PDB file of C-alpha atoms in Angstrom:
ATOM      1  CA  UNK E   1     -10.455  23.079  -4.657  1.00 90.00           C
ATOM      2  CA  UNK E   2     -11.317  21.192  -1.607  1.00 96.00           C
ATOM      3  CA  UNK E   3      -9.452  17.984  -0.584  1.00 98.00           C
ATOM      4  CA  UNK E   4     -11.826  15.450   1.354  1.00 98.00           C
ATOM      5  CA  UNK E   5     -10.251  12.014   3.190  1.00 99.00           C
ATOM      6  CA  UNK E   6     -11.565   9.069   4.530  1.00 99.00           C
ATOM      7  CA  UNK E   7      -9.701   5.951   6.058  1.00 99.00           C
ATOM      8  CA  UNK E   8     -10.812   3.117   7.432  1.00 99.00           C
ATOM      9  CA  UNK E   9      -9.532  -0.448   8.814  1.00 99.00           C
ATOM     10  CA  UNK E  10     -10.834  -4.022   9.997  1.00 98.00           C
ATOM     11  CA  UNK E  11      -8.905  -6.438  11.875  1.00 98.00           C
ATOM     12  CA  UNK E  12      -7.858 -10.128   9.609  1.00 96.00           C
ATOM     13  CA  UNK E  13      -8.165 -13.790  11.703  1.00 96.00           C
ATOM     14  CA  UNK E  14      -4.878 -12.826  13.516  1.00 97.00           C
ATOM     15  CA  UNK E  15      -4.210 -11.614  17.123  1.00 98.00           C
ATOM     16  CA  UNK E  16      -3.763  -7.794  16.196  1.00 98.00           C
ATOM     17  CA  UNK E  17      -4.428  -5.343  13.191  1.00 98.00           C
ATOM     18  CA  UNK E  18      -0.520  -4.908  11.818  1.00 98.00           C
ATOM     19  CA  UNK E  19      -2.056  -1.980   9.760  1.00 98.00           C
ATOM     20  CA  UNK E  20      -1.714   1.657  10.238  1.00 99.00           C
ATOM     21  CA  UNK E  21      -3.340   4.770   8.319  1.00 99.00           C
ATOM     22  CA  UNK E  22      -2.673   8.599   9.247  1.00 99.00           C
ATOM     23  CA  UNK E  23      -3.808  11.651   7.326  1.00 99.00           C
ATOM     24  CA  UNK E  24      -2.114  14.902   8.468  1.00 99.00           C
ATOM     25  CA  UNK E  25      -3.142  18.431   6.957  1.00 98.00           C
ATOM     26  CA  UNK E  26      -0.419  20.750   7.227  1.00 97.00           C
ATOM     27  CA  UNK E  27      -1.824  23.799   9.078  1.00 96.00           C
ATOM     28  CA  UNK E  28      -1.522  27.197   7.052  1.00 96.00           C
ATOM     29  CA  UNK E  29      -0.801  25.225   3.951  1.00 96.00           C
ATOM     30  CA  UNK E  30      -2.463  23.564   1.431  1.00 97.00           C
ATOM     31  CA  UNK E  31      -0.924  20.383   1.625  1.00 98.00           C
ATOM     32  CA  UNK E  32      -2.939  16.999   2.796  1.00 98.00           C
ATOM     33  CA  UNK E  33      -1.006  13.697   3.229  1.00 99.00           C
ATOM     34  CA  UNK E  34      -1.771   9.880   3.554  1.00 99.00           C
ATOM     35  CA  UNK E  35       0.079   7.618   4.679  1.00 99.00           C
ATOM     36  CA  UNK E  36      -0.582   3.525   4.556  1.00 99.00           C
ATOM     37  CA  UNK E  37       1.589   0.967   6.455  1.00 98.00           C
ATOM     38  CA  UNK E  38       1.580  -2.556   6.627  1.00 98.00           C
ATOM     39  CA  UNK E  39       3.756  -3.669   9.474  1.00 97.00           C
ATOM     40  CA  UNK E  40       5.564  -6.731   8.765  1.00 94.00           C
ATOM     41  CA  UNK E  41       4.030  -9.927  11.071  1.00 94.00           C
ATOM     42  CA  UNK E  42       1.674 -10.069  14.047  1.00 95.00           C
ATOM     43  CA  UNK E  43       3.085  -9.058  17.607  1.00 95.00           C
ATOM     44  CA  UNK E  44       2.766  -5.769  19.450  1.00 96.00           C
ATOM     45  CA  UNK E  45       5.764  -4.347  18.961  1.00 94.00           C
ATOM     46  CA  UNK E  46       4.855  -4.074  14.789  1.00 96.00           C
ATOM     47  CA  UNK E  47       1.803  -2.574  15.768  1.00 97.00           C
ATOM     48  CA  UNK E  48       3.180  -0.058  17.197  1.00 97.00           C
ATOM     49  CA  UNK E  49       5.817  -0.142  14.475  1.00 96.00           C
ATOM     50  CA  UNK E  50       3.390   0.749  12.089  1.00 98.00           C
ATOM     51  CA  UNK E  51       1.615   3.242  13.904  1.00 98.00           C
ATOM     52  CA  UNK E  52       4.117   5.344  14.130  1.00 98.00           C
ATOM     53  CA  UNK E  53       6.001   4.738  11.261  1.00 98.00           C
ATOM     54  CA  UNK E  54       3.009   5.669   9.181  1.00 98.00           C
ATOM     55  CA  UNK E  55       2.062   8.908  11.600  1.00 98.00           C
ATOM     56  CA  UNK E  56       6.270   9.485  10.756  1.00 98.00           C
ATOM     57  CA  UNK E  57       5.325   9.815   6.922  1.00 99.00           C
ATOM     58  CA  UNK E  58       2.148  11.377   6.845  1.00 99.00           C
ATOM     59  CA  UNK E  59       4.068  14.385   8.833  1.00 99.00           C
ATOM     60  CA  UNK E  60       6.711  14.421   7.008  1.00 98.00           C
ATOM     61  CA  UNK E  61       5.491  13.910   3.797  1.00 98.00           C
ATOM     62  CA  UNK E  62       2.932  16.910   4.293  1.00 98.00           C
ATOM     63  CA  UNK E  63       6.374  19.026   4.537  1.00 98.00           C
ATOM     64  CA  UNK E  64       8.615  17.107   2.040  1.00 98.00           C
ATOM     65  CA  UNK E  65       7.011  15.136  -0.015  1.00 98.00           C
ATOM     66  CA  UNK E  66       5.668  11.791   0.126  1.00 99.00           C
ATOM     67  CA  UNK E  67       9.512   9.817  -0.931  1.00 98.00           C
ATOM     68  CA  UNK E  68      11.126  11.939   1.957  1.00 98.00           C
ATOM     69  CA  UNK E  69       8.129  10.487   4.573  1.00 98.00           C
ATOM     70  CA  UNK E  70       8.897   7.208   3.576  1.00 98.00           C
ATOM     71  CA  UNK E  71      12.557   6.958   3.697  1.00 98.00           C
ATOM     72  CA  UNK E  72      12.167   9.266   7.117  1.00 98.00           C
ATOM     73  CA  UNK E  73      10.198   5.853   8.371  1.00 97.00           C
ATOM     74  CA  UNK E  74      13.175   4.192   6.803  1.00 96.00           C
ATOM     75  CA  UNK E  75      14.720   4.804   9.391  1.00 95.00           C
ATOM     76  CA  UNK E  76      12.734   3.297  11.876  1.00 93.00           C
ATOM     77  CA  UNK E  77      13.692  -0.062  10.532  1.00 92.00           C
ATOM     78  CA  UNK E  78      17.139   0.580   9.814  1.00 84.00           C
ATOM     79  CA  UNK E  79      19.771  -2.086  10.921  1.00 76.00           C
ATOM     80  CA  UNK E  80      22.739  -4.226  10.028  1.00 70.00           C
ATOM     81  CA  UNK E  81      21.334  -7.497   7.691  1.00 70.00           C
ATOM     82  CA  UNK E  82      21.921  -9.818  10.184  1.00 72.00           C
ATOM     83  CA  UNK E  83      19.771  -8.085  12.996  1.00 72.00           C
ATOM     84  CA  UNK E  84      15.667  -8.736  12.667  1.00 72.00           C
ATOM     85  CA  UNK E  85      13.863  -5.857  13.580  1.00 78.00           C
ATOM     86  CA  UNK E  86      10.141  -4.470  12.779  1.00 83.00           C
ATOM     87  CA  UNK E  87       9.547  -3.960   9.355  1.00 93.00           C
ATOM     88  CA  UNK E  88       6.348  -3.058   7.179  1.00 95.00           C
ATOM     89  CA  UNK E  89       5.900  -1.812   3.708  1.00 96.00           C
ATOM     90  CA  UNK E  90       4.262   1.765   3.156  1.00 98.00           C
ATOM     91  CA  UNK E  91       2.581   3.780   0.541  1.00 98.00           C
ATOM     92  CA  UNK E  92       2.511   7.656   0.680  1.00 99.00           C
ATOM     93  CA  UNK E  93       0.218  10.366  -0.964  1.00 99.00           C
ATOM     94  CA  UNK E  94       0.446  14.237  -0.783  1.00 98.00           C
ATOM     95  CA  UNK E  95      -2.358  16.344  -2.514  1.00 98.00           C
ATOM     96  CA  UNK E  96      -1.762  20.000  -3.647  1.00 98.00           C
ATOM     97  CA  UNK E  97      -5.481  21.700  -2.374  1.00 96.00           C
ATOM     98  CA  UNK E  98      -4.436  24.794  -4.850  1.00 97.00           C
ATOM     99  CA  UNK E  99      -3.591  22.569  -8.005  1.00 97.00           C
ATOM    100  CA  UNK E 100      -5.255  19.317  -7.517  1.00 97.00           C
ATOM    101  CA  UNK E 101      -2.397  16.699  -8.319  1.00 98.00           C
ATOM    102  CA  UNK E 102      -0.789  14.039  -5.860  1.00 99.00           C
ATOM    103  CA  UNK E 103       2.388  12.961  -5.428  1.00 99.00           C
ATOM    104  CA  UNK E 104       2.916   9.142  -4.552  1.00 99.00           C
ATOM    105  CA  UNK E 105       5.305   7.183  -3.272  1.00 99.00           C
ATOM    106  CA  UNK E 106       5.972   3.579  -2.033  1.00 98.00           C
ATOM    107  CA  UNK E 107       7.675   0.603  -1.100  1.00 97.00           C
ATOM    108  CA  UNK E 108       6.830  -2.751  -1.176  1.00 95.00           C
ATOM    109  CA  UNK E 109       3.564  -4.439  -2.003  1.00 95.00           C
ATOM    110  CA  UNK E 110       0.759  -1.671  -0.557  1.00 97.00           C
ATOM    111  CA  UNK E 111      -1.109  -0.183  -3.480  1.00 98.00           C
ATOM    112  CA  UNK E 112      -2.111   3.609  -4.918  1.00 99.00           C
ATOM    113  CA  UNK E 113      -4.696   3.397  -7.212  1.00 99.00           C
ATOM    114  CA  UNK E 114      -6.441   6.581  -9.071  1.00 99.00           C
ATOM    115  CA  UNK E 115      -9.896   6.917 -10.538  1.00 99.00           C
ATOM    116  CA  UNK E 116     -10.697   8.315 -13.845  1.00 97.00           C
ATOM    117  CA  UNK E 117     -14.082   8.484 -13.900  1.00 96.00           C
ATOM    118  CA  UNK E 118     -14.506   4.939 -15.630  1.00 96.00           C
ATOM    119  CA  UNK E 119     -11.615   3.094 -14.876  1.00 98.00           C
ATOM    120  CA  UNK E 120      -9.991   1.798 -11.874  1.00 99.00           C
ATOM    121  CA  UNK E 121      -6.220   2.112 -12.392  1.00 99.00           C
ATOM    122  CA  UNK E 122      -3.243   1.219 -10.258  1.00 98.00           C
ATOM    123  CA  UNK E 123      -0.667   3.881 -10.098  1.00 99.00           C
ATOM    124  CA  UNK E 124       2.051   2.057  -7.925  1.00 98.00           C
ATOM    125  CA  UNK E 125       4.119  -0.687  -9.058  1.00 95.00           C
ATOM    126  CA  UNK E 126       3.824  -3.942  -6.553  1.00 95.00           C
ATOM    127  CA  UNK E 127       7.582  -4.559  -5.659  1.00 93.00           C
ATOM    128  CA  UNK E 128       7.357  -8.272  -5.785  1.00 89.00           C
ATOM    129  CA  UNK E 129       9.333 -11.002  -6.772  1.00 87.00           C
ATOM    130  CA  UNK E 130       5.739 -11.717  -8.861  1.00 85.00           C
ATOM    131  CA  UNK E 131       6.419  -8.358 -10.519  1.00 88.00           C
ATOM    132  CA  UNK E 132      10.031  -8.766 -11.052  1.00 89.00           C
ATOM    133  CA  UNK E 133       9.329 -12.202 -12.600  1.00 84.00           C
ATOM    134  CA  UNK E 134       7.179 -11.412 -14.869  1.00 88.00           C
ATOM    135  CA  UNK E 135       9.231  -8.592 -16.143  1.00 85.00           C
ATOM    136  CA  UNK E 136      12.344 -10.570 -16.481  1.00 86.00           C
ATOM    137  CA  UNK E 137      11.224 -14.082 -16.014  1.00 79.00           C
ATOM    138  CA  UNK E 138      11.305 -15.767 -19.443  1.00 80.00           C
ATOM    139  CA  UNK E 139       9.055 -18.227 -20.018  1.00 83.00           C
ATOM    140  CA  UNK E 140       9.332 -20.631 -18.169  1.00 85.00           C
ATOM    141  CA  UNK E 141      10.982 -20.766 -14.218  1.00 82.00           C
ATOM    142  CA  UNK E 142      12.573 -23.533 -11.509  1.00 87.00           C
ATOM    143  CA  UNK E 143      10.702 -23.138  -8.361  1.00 84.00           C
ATOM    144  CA  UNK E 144      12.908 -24.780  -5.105  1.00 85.00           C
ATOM    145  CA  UNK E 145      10.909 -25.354  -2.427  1.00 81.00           C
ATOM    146  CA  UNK E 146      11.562 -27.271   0.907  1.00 82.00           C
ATOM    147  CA  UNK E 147      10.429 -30.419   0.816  1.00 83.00           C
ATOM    148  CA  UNK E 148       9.328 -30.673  -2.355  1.00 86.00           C
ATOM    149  CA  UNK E 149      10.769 -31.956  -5.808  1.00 87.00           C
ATOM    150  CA  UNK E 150      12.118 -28.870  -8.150  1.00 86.00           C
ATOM    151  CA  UNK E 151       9.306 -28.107 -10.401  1.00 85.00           C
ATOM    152  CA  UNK E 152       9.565 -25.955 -13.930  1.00 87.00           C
ATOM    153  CA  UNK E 153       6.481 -24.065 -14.477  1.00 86.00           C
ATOM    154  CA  UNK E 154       5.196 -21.096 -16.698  1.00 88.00           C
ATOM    155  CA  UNK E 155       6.345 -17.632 -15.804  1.00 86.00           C
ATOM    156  CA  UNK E 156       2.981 -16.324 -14.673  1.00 90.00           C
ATOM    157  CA  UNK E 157       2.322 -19.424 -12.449  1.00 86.00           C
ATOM    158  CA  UNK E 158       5.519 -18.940 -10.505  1.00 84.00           C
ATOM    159  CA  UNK E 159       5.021 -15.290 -10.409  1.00 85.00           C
ATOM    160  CA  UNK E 160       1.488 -16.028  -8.411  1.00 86.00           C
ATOM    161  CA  UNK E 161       3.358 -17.936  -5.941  1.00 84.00           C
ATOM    162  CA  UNK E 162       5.840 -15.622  -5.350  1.00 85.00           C
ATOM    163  CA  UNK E 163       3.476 -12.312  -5.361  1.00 85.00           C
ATOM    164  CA  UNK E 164       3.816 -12.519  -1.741  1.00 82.00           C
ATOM    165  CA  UNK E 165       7.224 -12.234  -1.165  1.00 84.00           C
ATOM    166  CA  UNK E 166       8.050  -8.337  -1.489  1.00 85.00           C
ATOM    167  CA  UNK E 167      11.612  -7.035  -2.574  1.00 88.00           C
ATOM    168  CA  UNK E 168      11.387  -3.867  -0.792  1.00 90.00           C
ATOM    169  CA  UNK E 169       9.800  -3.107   2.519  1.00 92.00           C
ATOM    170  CA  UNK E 170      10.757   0.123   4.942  1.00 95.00           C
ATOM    171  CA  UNK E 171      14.207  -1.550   6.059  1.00 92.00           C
ATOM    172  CA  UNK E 172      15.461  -2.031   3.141  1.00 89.00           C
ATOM    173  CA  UNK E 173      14.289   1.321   1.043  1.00 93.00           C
ATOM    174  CA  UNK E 174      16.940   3.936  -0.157  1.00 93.00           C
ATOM    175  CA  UNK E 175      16.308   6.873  -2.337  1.00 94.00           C
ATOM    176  CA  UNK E 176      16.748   4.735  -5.411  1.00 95.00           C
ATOM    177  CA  UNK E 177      14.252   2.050  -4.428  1.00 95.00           C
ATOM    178  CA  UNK E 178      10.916   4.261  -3.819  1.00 98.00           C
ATOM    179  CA  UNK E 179       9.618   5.625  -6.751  1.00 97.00           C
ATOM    180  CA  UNK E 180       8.237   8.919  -6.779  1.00 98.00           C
ATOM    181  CA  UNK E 181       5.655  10.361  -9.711  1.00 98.00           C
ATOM    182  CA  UNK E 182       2.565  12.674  -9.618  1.00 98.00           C
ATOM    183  CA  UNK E 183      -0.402  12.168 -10.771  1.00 99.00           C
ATOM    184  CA  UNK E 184      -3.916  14.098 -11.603  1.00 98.00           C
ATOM    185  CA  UNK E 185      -6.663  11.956 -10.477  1.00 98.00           C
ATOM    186  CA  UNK E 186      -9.362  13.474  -8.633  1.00 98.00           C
ATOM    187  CA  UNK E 187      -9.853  10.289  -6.198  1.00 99.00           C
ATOM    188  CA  UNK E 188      -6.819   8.665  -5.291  1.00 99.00           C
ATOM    189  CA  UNK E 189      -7.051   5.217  -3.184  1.00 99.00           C
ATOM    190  CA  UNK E 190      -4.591   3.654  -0.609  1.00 99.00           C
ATOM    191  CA  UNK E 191      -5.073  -0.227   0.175  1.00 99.00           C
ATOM    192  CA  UNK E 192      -3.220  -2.474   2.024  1.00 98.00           C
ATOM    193  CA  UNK E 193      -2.642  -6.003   0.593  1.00 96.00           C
ATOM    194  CA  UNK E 194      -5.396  -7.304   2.711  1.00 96.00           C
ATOM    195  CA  UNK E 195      -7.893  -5.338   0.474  1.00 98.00           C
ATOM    196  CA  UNK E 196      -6.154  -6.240  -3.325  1.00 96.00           C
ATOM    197  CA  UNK E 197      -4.880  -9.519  -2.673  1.00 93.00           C
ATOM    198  CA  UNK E 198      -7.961 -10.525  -1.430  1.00 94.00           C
ATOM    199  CA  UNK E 199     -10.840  -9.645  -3.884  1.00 96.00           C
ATOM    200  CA  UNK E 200     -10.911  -9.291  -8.008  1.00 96.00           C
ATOM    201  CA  UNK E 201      -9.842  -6.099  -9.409  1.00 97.00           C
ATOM    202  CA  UNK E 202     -13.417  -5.771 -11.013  1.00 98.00           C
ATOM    203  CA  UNK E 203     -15.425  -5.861  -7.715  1.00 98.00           C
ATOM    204  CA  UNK E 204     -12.811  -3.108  -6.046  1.00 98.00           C
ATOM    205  CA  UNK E 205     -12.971  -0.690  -9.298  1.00 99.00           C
ATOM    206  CA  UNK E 206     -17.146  -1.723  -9.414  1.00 98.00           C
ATOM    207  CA  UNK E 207     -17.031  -0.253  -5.239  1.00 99.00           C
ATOM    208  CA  UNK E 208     -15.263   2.954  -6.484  1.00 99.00           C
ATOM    209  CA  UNK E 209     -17.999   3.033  -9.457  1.00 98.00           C
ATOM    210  CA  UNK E 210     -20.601   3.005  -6.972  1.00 98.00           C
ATOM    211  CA  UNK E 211     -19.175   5.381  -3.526  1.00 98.00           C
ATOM    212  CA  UNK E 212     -17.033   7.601  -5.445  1.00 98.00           C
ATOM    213  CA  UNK E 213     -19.000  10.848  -4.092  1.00 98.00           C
ATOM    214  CA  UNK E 214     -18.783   9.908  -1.004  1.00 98.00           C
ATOM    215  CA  UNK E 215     -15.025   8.791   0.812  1.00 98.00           C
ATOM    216  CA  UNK E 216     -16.008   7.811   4.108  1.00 99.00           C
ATOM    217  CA  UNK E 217     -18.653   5.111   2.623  1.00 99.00           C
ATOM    218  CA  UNK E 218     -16.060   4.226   0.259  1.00 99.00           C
ATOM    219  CA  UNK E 219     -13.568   3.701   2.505  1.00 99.00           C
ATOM    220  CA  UNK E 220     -15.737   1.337   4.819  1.00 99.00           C
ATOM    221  CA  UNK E 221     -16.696  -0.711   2.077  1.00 99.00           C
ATOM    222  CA  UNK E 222     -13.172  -1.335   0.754  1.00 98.00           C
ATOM    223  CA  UNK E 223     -11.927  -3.066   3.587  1.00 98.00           C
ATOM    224  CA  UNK E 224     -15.784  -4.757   4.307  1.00 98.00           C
ATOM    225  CA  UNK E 225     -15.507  -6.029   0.895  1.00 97.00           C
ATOM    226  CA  UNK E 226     -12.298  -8.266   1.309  1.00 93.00           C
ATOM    227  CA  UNK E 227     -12.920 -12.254   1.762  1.00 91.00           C
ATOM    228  CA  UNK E 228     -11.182 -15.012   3.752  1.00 91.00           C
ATOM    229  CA  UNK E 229      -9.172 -17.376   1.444  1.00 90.00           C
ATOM    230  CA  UNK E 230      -9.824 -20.904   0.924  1.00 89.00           C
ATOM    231  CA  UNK E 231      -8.226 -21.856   4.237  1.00 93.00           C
ATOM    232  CA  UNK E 232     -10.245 -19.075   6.045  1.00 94.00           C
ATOM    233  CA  UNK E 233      -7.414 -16.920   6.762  1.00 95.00           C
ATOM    234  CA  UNK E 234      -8.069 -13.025   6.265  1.00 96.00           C
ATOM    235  CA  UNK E 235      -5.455 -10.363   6.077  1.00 96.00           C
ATOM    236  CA  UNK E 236      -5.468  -7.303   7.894  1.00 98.00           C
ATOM    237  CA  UNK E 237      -7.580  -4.588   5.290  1.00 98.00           C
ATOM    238  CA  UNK E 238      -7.072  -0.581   5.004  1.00 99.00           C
ATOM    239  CA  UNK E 239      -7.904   1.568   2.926  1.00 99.00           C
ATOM    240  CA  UNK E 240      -7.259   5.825   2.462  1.00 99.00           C
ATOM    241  CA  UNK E 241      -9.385   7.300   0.230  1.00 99.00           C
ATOM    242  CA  UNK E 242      -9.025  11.011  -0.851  1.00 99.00           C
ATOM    243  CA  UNK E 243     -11.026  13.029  -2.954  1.00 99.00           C
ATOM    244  CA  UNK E 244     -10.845  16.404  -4.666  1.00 98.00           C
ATOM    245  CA  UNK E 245     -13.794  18.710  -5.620  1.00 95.00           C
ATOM    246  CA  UNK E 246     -13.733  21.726  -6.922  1.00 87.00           C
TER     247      UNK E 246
END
């Protein structure tokens, strides 16, 4: 088998690209990781944050697996609750050249999706107060917000207002808070939430459809493909891509 990756990234209406991608091969091993980070706000300092936080797991994760890259990272962030310090949220894979499967990891709201040949399917779990919501939310929820009278509204349209807010991130990750799993696809796909929160599901799995032979081109697209929102604002967009062939 032969393990082929591709990243790419593009710059959102901000000052700086808060993104960071690494790929490290392990030399004399079979082992290929790929690492995603999304650094928490817009300043230098998370920059470079994220650069090396996600250069920390890629390394790491090539030699312990993608959970032990992450929480590695960790501890670039790590600090009492009342001190602010960089931050980001992080996704991890690790392919096996000799078997073929992937083992994933992540925190926070970055994504890990895997093709199956038809079907586009997300592999992560966001860790968002969306997701938590709509797992445990009822029916119906309070939202409080500043300035504005309390307002009870269905489950699902609070949980869209709160998909934003993550519940983990780097700083706050522990070996019971990033899940860990393997999986079998033979093209895995990293994004940042400047790629899925800002286009449909359907036109990202219809880009996979049509680049899937070819990472690089896939890759590019991805993060072309994301729009501005209504208020013109664009996120920061990065994809990994890898592929295995046989």
């Amino acid at each position: 088998m032969t393990v082929i990756t591709a990243t790419a990234t593009r710059k959102g209406t901000r000052p700086h690209n808060a993104d960071a991608v690494m790929v490290h091969r392990l030399s004399g091993t079979p082992m290929v990781a790929a690492a995603l980070v999304d650094g928490i706000g817009n300043t230098d300092d998370v920059v470079r944050f994220s650069t090396i936080a996600a250069e920390v797991i890629a390394r790491i994760g090539a030699r312990r697996g993608p959970m032990l890259g992450i929480l590695a990272a960790a501890e670039m962030a790590a600090a009492p609750p009342t001190e602010q310090v960089d931050d980001g949220v992080a996704v991890a894979a690790v392919t096996d050249e000799r078997t073929g499967t992937t083992l994933i990891a992540w925190t926070g709201d970055a994504r890990i999706y895997g093709w199956t040949g038809e079907h586009l399917v997300q592999r992560s779990t966001d860790q968002t107060m969306g997701t938590w919501l709509r797992k445990w939310g009822g029916t119906a929820v309070t939202l409080h917000r500043d300035g504005r009278p309390d307002e009870t509204v269905p489950t699902e349209t609070a949980a869209l207002v709160l998909d934003d807010y993550a519940r983990a991130a780097l700083g706050r990750s522990s070996i019971a808070t990033v899940p860990l799993c393997q999986i079998t696809d033979d093209l895995v796909v990293l994004t940042s939430d400047g790629v899925h929160g800002q286009m449909p599901h359907a036109r990202l799995e219809a880009l996979v459809r049509a680049h899937e032979t070819d990472p690089q081109a896939l890759a590019d697209v991805i993060v072309a493909a994301a729009r501005a929102d209504a208020t013109g604002y664009r996120d920061d967009a990065t994809a990994a891509v890898i592929r295995i062939t046989t």
